[in-house]
Coordinates of C-alpha atoms and ligand atoms in Angstrom, one line a residue:
M323 CA -12.1 -9.3 40.0
N324 CA -13.4 -6.2 38.4
I325 CA -12.3 -5.1 35.0
E326 CA -9.6 -2.8 36.3
E327 CA -8.0 -5.5 38.4
I328 CA -8.1 -7.9 35.5
W329 CA -6.3 -5.5 33.2
N330 CA -3.7 -4.5 35.9
K331 CA -2.9 -8.1 36.5
S332 CA -2.7 -8.8 32.7
L333 CA -0.4 -5.8 32.3
L334 CA 2.0 -7.2 34.9
V335 CA 2.1 -10.5 32.9
L336 CA 2.7 -8.5 29.7
R337 CA 5.5 -6.4 31.3
D338 CA 7.1 -9.6 32.3
K339 CA 7.0 -11.0 28.8
V340 CA 8.2 -8.1 26.8
G341 CA 10.4 -6.1 29.1
D342 CA 10.2 -2.5 30.3
S343 CA 10.8 -0.5 27.2
A344 CA 8.5 -2.3 24.9
Y345 CA 5.9 -2.4 27.7
D346 CA 6.1 1.4 28.3
L347 CA 5.9 2.1 24.6
W348 CA 3.2 -0.3 23.4
F349 CA 1.2 -1.8 26.2
K350 CA 1.0 0.8 29.0
P351 CA -1.2 3.1 26.8
I352 CA -3.8 0.4 26.2
R353 CA -7.0 0.2 28.2
L354 CA -9.4 -2.6 28.7
L355 CA -12.8 -1.1 28.1
Q356 CA -15.0 -4.1 28.4
L357 CA -15.0 -7.8 28.9
R358 CA -18.2 -9.4 28.1
D359 CA -19.2 -12.8 26.6
A360 CA -15.6 -13.7 26.3
V361 CA -14.9 -10.7 24.1
A362 CA -12.3 -8.2 25.4
T363 CA -12.5 -4.7 24.0
L364 CA -9.3 -2.8 24.1
E365 CA -8.9 0.8 23.6
I366 CA -5.6 1.7 21.8
P367 CA -4.3 5.1 20.9
N368 CA -4.1 4.6 17.2
R369 CA -4.1 2.0 14.5
F370 CA -0.3 1.6 14.5
F371 CA -0.6 -0.1 17.8
K372 CA -2.9 -2.7 16.4
E373 CA -0.5 -3.3 13.5
W374 CA 2.5 -3.4 15.6
I375 CA 1.0 -5.7 18.2
E376 CA -0.4 -8.0 15.5
D377 CA 2.9 -8.2 13.7
Y378 CA 5.2 -8.7 16.6
H379 CA 3.1 -10.1 19.5
P380 CA -0.1 -11.5 17.9
S381 CA -1.4 -13.5 20.8
L382 CA 0.4 -12.0 23.8
I383 CA -2.5 -9.9 25.1
K384 CA -5.0 -12.7 24.5
N385 CA -2.8 -15.1 26.4
A386 CA -2.2 -12.6 29.3
L387 CA -6.0 -12.0 29.6
E388 CA -6.7 -15.7 29.5
E389 CA -4.0 -16.4 32.1
T390 CA -5.5 -13.8 34.4
T391 CA -9.2 -14.7 34.0
G392 CA -8.7 -18.4 33.4
A393 CA -11.1 -18.4 30.5
P394 CA -10.7 -18.0 26.7
V395 CA -11.2 -14.5 25.2
T396 CA -11.2 -13.0 21.8
L397 CA -9.9 -9.4 21.3
K398 CA -11.6 -6.4 19.8
Y399 CA -9.8 -3.2 19.3
K400 CA -11.3 0.3 19.6
I401 CA -9.2 3.0 18.2
E402 CA -9.1 6.3 20.1
E403 CA -8.0 8.2 17.0
K404 CA -10.6 10.3 15.3
Q405 CA -9.6 10.9 11.7
P406 CA -8.4 7.9 9.7
S407 CA -6.7 8.8 6.5
V408 CA -8.2 8.1 3.1
Q409 CA -5.8 5.2 2.6
V410 CA -6.9 3.7 6.0
K411 CA -10.5 3.9 4.9
Q412 CA -9.7 2.2 1.7
I413 CA -7.9 -0.5 3.5
E414 CA -10.8 -0.9 5.9
K415 CA -13.1 -1.3 3.0
L416 CA -10.9 -4.0 1.6
E417 CA -10.6 -5.5 5.0
N418 CA -14.3 -6.0 5.2
K419 CA -14.2 -7.7 1.8
R420 CA -11.4 -9.9 3.0
I421 CA -13.5 -11.0 6.0
R422 CA -16.3 -11.8 3.6
L423 CA -13.9 -13.8 1.5
A424 CA -12.4 -15.5 4.5
N425 CA -15.8 -16.9 5.2
K426 CA -15.6 -18.7 1.9
G427 CA -12.2 -20.0 2.9
V428 CA -10.0 -17.5 1.0
Y429 CA -7.4 -15.7 3.2
L430 CA -5.8 -12.9 1.3
N431 CA -4.3 -9.8 2.8
P432 CA -6.0 -6.8 1.0
K433 CA -2.9 -4.7 1.6
Y434 CA -0.8 -7.0 -0.5
T435 CA -1.6 -5.8 -4.0
F436 CA 0.4 -5.1 -7.1
E437 CA -0.3 -1.3 -6.7
N438 CA 1.3 -1.5 -3.2
F439 CA 4.3 -3.4 -4.5
I440 CA 7.4 -1.3 -5.3
K441 CA 9.4 -2.4 -8.3
G442 CA 13.2 -2.2 -8.4
N443 CA 16.0 -4.1 -10.0
S444 CA 16.0 -6.6 -7.2
N445 CA 12.4 -7.8 -7.8
Q446 CA 11.2 -6.7 -11.2
F447 CA 11.6 -10.1 -12.8
A448 CA 9.4 -11.8 -10.1
H449 CA 7.0 -8.9 -10.3
A450 CA 6.6 -9.1 -14.0
A451 CA 6.1 -12.9 -13.9
A452 CA 3.5 -12.5 -11.1
L453 CA 1.7 -9.9 -13.1
A454 CA 1.6 -12.1 -16.2
V455 CA 0.3 -15.0 -14.2
A456 CA -2.4 -12.9 -12.6
E457 CA -3.5 -11.7 -16.1
S458 CA -3.8 -15.1 -17.6
P459 CA -3.7 -17.8 -14.9
G460 CA -2.7 -21.2 -16.1
K461 CA -1.6 -20.0 -19.5
T462 CA 1.8 -18.3 -19.3
Y463 CA 4.0 -19.7 -16.6
N464 CA 2.9 -22.7 -14.8
P465 CA 4.0 -23.3 -12.2
L466 CA 5.5 -20.0 -11.2
F467 CA 8.2 -20.6 -8.6
I468 CA 9.3 -17.5 -6.7
Y469 CA 12.2 -17.6 -4.3
G470 CA 14.2 -15.2 -2.2
G471 CA 15.2 -14.4 1.4
V472 CA 13.0 -13.5 4.4
G473 CA 11.0 -10.4 4.1
L474 CA 11.6 -9.7 0.5
G475 CA 8.0 -9.7 -0.7
K476 CA 7.3 -13.3 -1.8
T477 CA 4.1 -13.6 0.2
H478 CA 3.1 -10.1 -0.9
L479 CA 3.4 -11.1 -4.5
M480 CA 1.4 -14.3 -4.0
H481 CA -1.4 -12.4 -2.3
A482 CA -1.2 -9.8 -5.1
I483 CA -1.8 -12.5 -7.7
G484 CA -4.7 -13.8 -5.7
N485 CA -6.3 -10.4 -5.1
S486 CA -5.9 -9.5 -8.7
V487 CA -7.5 -12.7 -10.0
L488 CA -10.4 -12.4 -7.5
N489 CA -11.0 -8.8 -8.5
S490 CA -11.1 -9.4 -12.2
R491 CA -13.0 -12.7 -12.4
H492 CA -16.1 -14.1 -10.9
D493 CA -16.4 -17.6 -9.7
V494 CA -12.8 -18.4 -9.5
S495 CA -11.6 -20.7 -6.7
V496 CA -8.4 -19.4 -5.1
L497 CA -6.5 -20.9 -2.2
Y498 CA -3.5 -19.5 -0.4
I499 CA -1.8 -21.9 1.9
S500 CA 1.5 -22.3 3.6
S501 CA 3.3 -25.6 3.7
E502 CA 2.7 -25.9 7.4
Q503 CA -1.0 -25.5 7.0
F504 CA -1.0 -28.0 4.2
M505 CA 0.9 -30.5 6.3
N506 CA -1.5 -30.1 9.2
E507 CA -4.4 -30.6 6.9
V508 CA -3.0 -33.8 5.4
V509 CA -2.1 -35.2 8.8
H510 CA -5.5 -34.4 10.2
A511 CA -7.2 -35.8 7.2
I512 CA -5.3 -39.1 7.4
R513 CA -6.1 -39.4 11.1
H514 CA -9.8 -38.9 10.6
E515 CA -10.0 -40.7 7.3
K516 CA -11.1 -37.6 5.4
M517 CA -8.4 -37.6 2.7
S518 CA -11.0 -37.7 0.0
E519 CA -12.5 -34.4 1.2
V520 CA -9.2 -32.7 1.1
R521 CA -8.5 -34.0 -2.4
E522 CA -11.9 -32.8 -3.5
K523 CA -11.2 -29.3 -2.2
Y524 CA -7.8 -29.0 -3.9
R525 CA -9.0 -30.4 -7.2
H526 CA -11.6 -27.7 -7.6
L527 CA -9.1 -24.9 -7.5
D528 CA -8.3 -22.5 -10.3
L529 CA -5.4 -21.0 -8.5
L530 CA -3.3 -22.5 -5.8
L531 CA -0.8 -20.3 -3.9
F532 CA 1.5 -22.4 -2.0
D533 CA 3.8 -20.5 0.3
D534 CA 7.2 -21.4 1.9
V535 CA 7.5 -24.8 0.4
Q536 CA 10.9 -25.3 2.0
F537 CA 9.1 -26.1 5.3
I538 CA 7.3 -29.1 3.8
A539 CA 8.0 -32.1 5.9
K540 CA 9.9 -35.1 4.5
T541 CA 7.0 -37.3 5.4
K542 CA 5.9 -39.5 2.6
A543 CA 2.2 -38.7 2.9
T544 CA 2.5 -34.9 2.6
Q545 CA 4.9 -35.1 -0.3
E546 CA 2.7 -37.6 -2.1
E547 CA -0.4 -35.5 -1.6
L548 CA 1.4 -32.4 -2.8
F549 CA 2.6 -34.3 -5.8
H550 CA -0.8 -35.5 -6.8
T551 CA -2.4 -32.1 -6.2
F552 CA 0.2 -30.6 -8.4
N553 CA -0.3 -33.0 -11.2
D554 CA -4.0 -32.8 -11.0
L555 CA -4.1 -29.0 -11.3
Y556 CA -1.3 -28.9 -13.8
E557 CA -3.0 -31.2 -16.2
K558 CA -6.1 -29.1 -16.1
S559 CA -4.1 -26.0 -16.8
K560 CA -4.9 -24.6 -13.4
Q561 CA -2.4 -22.1 -12.1
I562 CA 0.1 -23.0 -9.4
V563 CA 2.3 -20.5 -7.7
I564 CA 4.9 -21.7 -5.2
S565 CA 7.4 -19.8 -3.0
A566 CA 10.5 -20.8 -1.1
D567 CA 13.5 -19.2 0.4
R568 CA 15.8 -20.9 -2.2
P569 CA 15.6 -22.4 -5.7
P570 CA 14.0 -25.9 -6.1
K571 CA 17.4 -27.6 -6.6
E572 CA 18.6 -26.5 -3.2
I573 CA 15.5 -27.7 -1.3
S574 CA 16.7 -31.1 0.0
E575 CA 13.5 -31.9 1.8
I576 CA 11.5 -32.5 -1.4
T577 CA 11.5 -35.6 -3.5
D578 CA 13.2 -35.5 -6.9
R579 CA 10.0 -35.8 -8.8
L580 CA 8.4 -32.8 -6.9
R581 CA 11.6 -30.8 -7.5
S582 CA 11.5 -31.4 -11.2
R583 CA 7.8 -30.4 -11.3
F584 CA 8.6 -27.2 -9.6
G585 CA 11.0 -26.3 -12.3
M586 CA 8.7 -27.0 -15.2
G587 CA 7.4 -23.4 -15.5
L588 CA 9.2 -20.3 -14.6
I589 CA 11.6 -19.8 -11.7
A590 CA 11.9 -16.2 -10.6
D591 CA 14.1 -14.9 -7.8
I592 CA 13.8 -11.8 -5.6
Q593 CA 17.1 -10.3 -4.5
P594 CA 17.6 -7.9 -1.5
P595 CA 16.5 -4.4 -2.5
E596 CA 18.9 -1.6 -3.4
V597 CA 18.9 1.5 -1.3
E598 CA 16.8 3.3 -4.0
T599 CA 14.1 0.7 -3.9
K600 CA 14.1 0.7 -0.1
R601 CA 13.6 4.5 -0.2
A602 CA 10.6 4.1 -2.6
I603 CA 9.1 1.4 -0.3
I604 CA 9.4 3.7 2.7
Y605 CA 7.6 6.5 0.9
K606 CA 4.9 4.2 -0.2
K607 CA 4.4 2.6 3.2
S608 CA 4.4 5.9 5.0
E609 CA 1.8 7.1 2.5
I610 CA -0.4 4.1 3.2
M611 CA 0.1 4.6 7.0
G612 CA -0.9 8.2 6.6
I613 CA 2.5 9.5 7.9
N614 CA 3.1 12.9 6.4
H615 CA 6.4 14.6 5.8
L616 CA 8.8 12.0 6.8
P617 CA 12.1 13.9 6.6
D618 CA 14.5 12.9 3.9
D619 CA 17.3 12.2 6.4
V620 CA 15.1 9.8 8.3
V621 CA 14.2 8.0 5.0
N622 CA 17.8 7.7 4.1
F623 CA 18.8 6.5 7.5
L624 CA 16.2 3.7 7.4
A625 CA 17.0 2.8 3.8
E626 CA 20.7 2.5 4.5
K627 CA 20.7 0.9 7.9
I628 CA 18.0 -1.7 7.4
K629 CA 19.9 -4.1 5.2
T630 CA 17.5 -6.4 3.6
N631 CA 14.4 -7.4 5.4
I632 CA 11.5 -5.2 4.3
R633 CA 9.3 -6.4 7.1
E634 CA 11.8 -4.8 9.5
L635 CA 11.6 -1.6 7.5
E636 CA 7.9 -1.6 8.0
G637 CA 8.1 -2.4 11.7
S638 CA 10.4 0.6 12.1
L639 CA 8.1 2.9 10.4
I640 CA 5.2 1.8 12.5
R641 CA 7.2 2.3 15.6
L642 CA 8.2 5.8 14.6
A643 CA 4.6 6.7 13.6
A644 CA 3.1 5.3 16.8
Q645 CA 5.6 7.2 19.0
S646 CA 5.2 10.5 17.2
S647 CA 1.5 10.4 17.3
L648 CA 1.5 9.6 21.0
T649 CA 3.9 12.3 22.0
G650 CA 3.2 14.8 19.3
E651 CA 6.9 14.9 18.7
K652 CA 7.9 15.3 15.0
I653 CA 9.8 12.3 13.5
S654 CA 13.4 13.5 13.3
L655 CA 16.7 11.7 12.7
E656 CA 17.4 12.1 16.4
V657 CA 14.1 10.4 17.4
A658 CA 14.6 7.7 14.8
R659 CA 18.1 6.8 16.0
K660 CA 16.9 6.7 19.6
L661 CA 13.7 4.7 19.0
L662 CA 15.3 2.2 16.7
K663 CA 18.5 1.6 18.5
D664 CA 17.7 -2.0 19.3
I665 CA 16.9 -2.8 15.6
I666 CA 19.6 -0.8 13.9
H667 CA 23.1 -1.3 15.0
D668 CA 25.2 1.6 13.9
D669 CA 28.5 0.0 14.5
T670 CA 29.5 -2.0 11.5
R671 CA 32.0 -4.6 12.4
P672 CA 35.0 -4.9 10.1
V673 CA 35.1 -8.1 8.1
T674 CA 38.1 -10.3 8.8
I675 CA 39.7 -13.0 6.6
E676 CA 38.8 -15.6 9.2
A677 CA 35.1 -14.6 8.9
V678 CA 35.3 -15.0 5.1
Q679 CA 37.0 -18.4 5.3
K680 CA 34.5 -19.7 7.8
V681 CA 31.5 -18.9 5.7
V682 CA 33.1 -20.1 2.4
C683 CA 34.3 -23.4 4.1
E684 CA 30.9 -24.0 5.5
F685 CA 29.3 -23.4 2.1
Y686 CA 31.7 -25.8 0.3
N687 CA 31.8 -28.2 3.2
I688 CA 35.6 -28.2 3.5
S689 CA 37.8 -27.6 6.6
L690 CA 39.6 -24.5 7.5
S691 CA 42.9 -26.3 7.3
D692 CA 42.2 -27.4 3.7
I693 CA 41.7 -23.8 2.6
K694 CA 45.1 -22.8 4.0
A695 CA 47.0 -25.9 2.9
R696 CA 49.2 -26.3 -0.2
R697 CA 47.0 -28.8 -1.9
R698 CA 45.7 -27.7 -5.3
T699 CA 42.9 -30.2 -6.1
R700 CA 39.9 -28.8 -7.8
E701 CA 37.7 -29.2 -4.8
I702 CA 39.9 -27.0 -2.7
A703 CA 41.2 -24.6 -5.4
L704 CA 38.0 -23.0 -6.3
P705 CA 36.8 -22.4 -2.7
R706 CA 40.2 -20.9 -1.9
Q707 CA 40.0 -18.6 -4.8
V708 CA 36.5 -17.5 -3.8
A709 CA 37.6 -16.8 -0.3
M710 CA 40.6 -14.8 -1.4
Y711 CA 38.4 -12.8 -3.8
I712 CA 35.8 -12.0 -1.2
S713 CA 38.5 -11.1 1.3
K714 CA 39.8 -8.6 -1.2
Q715 CA 36.4 -7.2 -1.9
L716 CA 35.3 -6.8 1.7
T717 CA 38.4 -5.7 3.5
N718 CA 41.2 -3.2 3.1
I719 CA 43.8 -5.9 3.7
S720 CA 46.6 -6.0 1.2
L721 CA 47.1 -8.8 -1.3
Q722 CA 50.2 -10.0 0.5
D723 CA 48.4 -10.0 3.9
I724 CA 45.5 -11.9 2.4
G725 CA 48.0 -14.5 1.0
N726 CA 49.5 -14.8 4.5
G727 CA 46.0 -15.5 5.9
F728 CA 45.8 -18.4 3.5
G729 CA 48.8 -20.3 4.8
G730 CA 51.5 -18.0 3.3
K731 CA 50.6 -17.7 -0.4
D732 CA 52.2 -14.8 -2.2
H733 CA 50.5 -11.7 -3.5
S734 CA 50.4 -12.9 -7.2
T735 CA 48.5 -16.0 -6.2
V736 CA 45.8 -13.8 -4.6
L737 CA 45.7 -11.5 -7.6
Y738 CA 45.3 -14.5 -9.9
A739 CA 42.5 -15.8 -7.8
C740 CA 40.7 -12.5 -7.9
R741 CA 41.0 -12.3 -11.7
Q742 CA 39.8 -15.9 -12.1
V743 CA 36.7 -15.4 -9.9
E744 CA 35.9 -12.0 -11.6
E745 CA 36.0 -13.7 -15.0
K746 CA 33.9 -16.6 -13.9
R747 CA 31.3 -14.2 -12.4
G748 CA 31.0 -12.6 -15.8
K749 CA 30.3 -15.8 -17.6
D750 CA 28.4 -17.9 -15.1
E751 CA 25.2 -16.3 -13.6
T752 CA 24.7 -19.1 -11.1
F753 CA 28.2 -18.6 -9.8
N754 CA 27.7 -14.9 -9.7
R755 CA 24.6 -15.2 -7.5
M756 CA 26.4 -17.6 -5.3
I757 CA 29.2 -15.1 -4.7
E758 CA 26.6 -12.4 -4.0
N759 CA 24.9 -14.6 -1.5
L760 CA 28.1 -15.6 0.3
T761 CA 29.1 -11.9 0.4
R762 CA 25.9 -11.0 2.0
K763 CA 26.1 -13.7 4.5
I764 CA 29.6 -12.6 5.5
K765 CA 28.6 -9.0 5.9
T766 CA 25.7 -9.7 8.3
Ligands
ADP2269 P1 8.5 -12.8 2.4 O1 7.2 -13.6 2.2 O2 9.4 -12.8 1.2 O3 9.2 -13.2 3.6 P2 6.7 -10.7 2.6 O4 6.0 -10.8 1.4 O5 5.9 -11.1 3.9 O6 8.1 -11.3 2.6 O7 7.1 -9.1 2.8 C1 7.4 -8.6 4.1 C2 6.8 -7.2 4.2 O8 7.5 -6.3 3.3 C3 5.4 -7.1 3.7 O9 4.7 -6.3 4.6 C4 5.4 -6.6 2.3 O10 4.3 -5.8 2.1 C5 6.6 -5.7 2.3 N1 7.3 -5.7 1.0 C6 8.2 -6.6 0.5 N2 8.6 -6.2 -0.7 C7 7.9 -5.1 -1.0 C8 7.9 -4.2 -2.2 N3 8.7 -4.4 -3.2 N4 7.1 -3.2 -2.1 C9 6.3 -2.9 -1.0 N5 6.3 -3.7 0.0 C10 7.1 -4.8 0.1
MG2270 MG1 6.4 -15.1 3.3

C-alpha cells in the first residue's frame, strides 16, 4: 500500500467510528504526509484540530492507522496554519518545559495555571485554598481536599498548585497521579515484588497531587498503600492534595481511617459556575485560543446553554473556532446554534412532580408509595417536605395540585412544608447544599 491508500483506508475506518458529520468536520481535512519509522506525520488545518481530537478522540487516528497497516505507529502533527498567536507561542514554550519535566516523571499540564483559572463565587474558596497551599506547601492546609462535579476545575487547580510550586522552587519533588494510575502501580508492584521501590518513590515527595480518589478500588492493598503513603508524607509535613467528586464522608469505597485522614486539613468544594463566571471563562479561553471578537450574543448563548461542565464549554469553543477558521465564516449566533446543536439542547423539558419525587426518593432511599402515603414518621416526613418544596420551586404547579400529587394533601400542608425547608436551608449549610444538588439533578 502506498501512503495515499493507507490514509484512505484509515479514513474509512474513522468515518465508521465517528459518523458522517464529525468525520466531515474533523477528519476529512486531515492529510497523512509521511509514514516512516513507525511515525505518522499528519497535516491538520490548525491547532484546534489537534486540541479537539486529543480531547475527544485521543487514540482514534492511531488505532485506525494501526488497523490499516497492522503495525504500531505514533502520531506527529504538522499544522498548516502560519501565524500562531502570542498565547499559543507561550503555551508551546511551556509545553516544551512540560516535556522536559515529563522525562523526570512529572506530568503537569502547562495550561492549567492559576493565571488561567477564573474565579467566581462557585470556586473562590477552593481557589484561595489552592493558592495558599501553593505558597506554603505543607504548612497551611494539609491535606487539602477539593471536591466538586465533573468538569468544574478540580484537576486544573491541582495542576496549578503543581505548576506554581515547580516554578517557584528548585529541587522539589512533585507527583500528580490519578487513583487509577496509583492502583495500577500498586497492583503491578505487588505482582513483580517491587513494592519497596514504589514506596521509596512516594516517600521522597514534597507534594503529592492525588486526583479523583473516588475511583480508588476497595482492594485492601491499594487502600493500605495509600494510607501508609499518606501518613508518611503527613508526618514529614509534606503537602498532600486530594480531589474527588464528593466530600470524604460520601465516598463509601474508602476505609474509615482513610476517610478521617482526608478530613484532617481543609475540605473545599467547587460548585457549578454562575452564568457570569462562565462568561468570564469563555472570554479567557477564547483569548488563549486566539479567537478574536467573539460576539456577545454567542458568549451569552454558550454561557446560558451549557449548564455546568466547563470542559463542554471549551469543547464548544474549539469547535466554533475550528469551523470558522476553516470556512472563513465569522462566528455568529446562527453558526453557533447550528454547529452545537448536538451538544446544546434548546428545548428545556418542564419539570414534573413525578420527576422530583423520583430523585428525592432515590436520594433518601424510600419508595414512591411512601412519599405519597399518610404516614408521618420522621424518615418519611422530611423527604416528603423536601420533594414538595422542590416541586414548588421548579414548577408553576399550584400548592393544591402539588398536594394532590402527594396522595391528596391539602394546600396548607404544602405551604408548611415549603416554609420548614426554607427555614432549615437558612440554618443548616449541609442541608442547603443537599437541596441545591438535588435541584440540579432534577433539572438535568
Ligand atoms: P474536573 O477535574 O473538575 O473534572 P477540570 O479541571 O478537568 O475539571 O476542568 C475541565 C476544563 O475546564 C479544563 O480545561 C479547565 O481548564 C477548565 N476550567 C474549569 N474551571 C475553570 C475556571 N474556573 N477557569 C478556567 N478554566 C476552567
Ligand atoms: Mg479531573
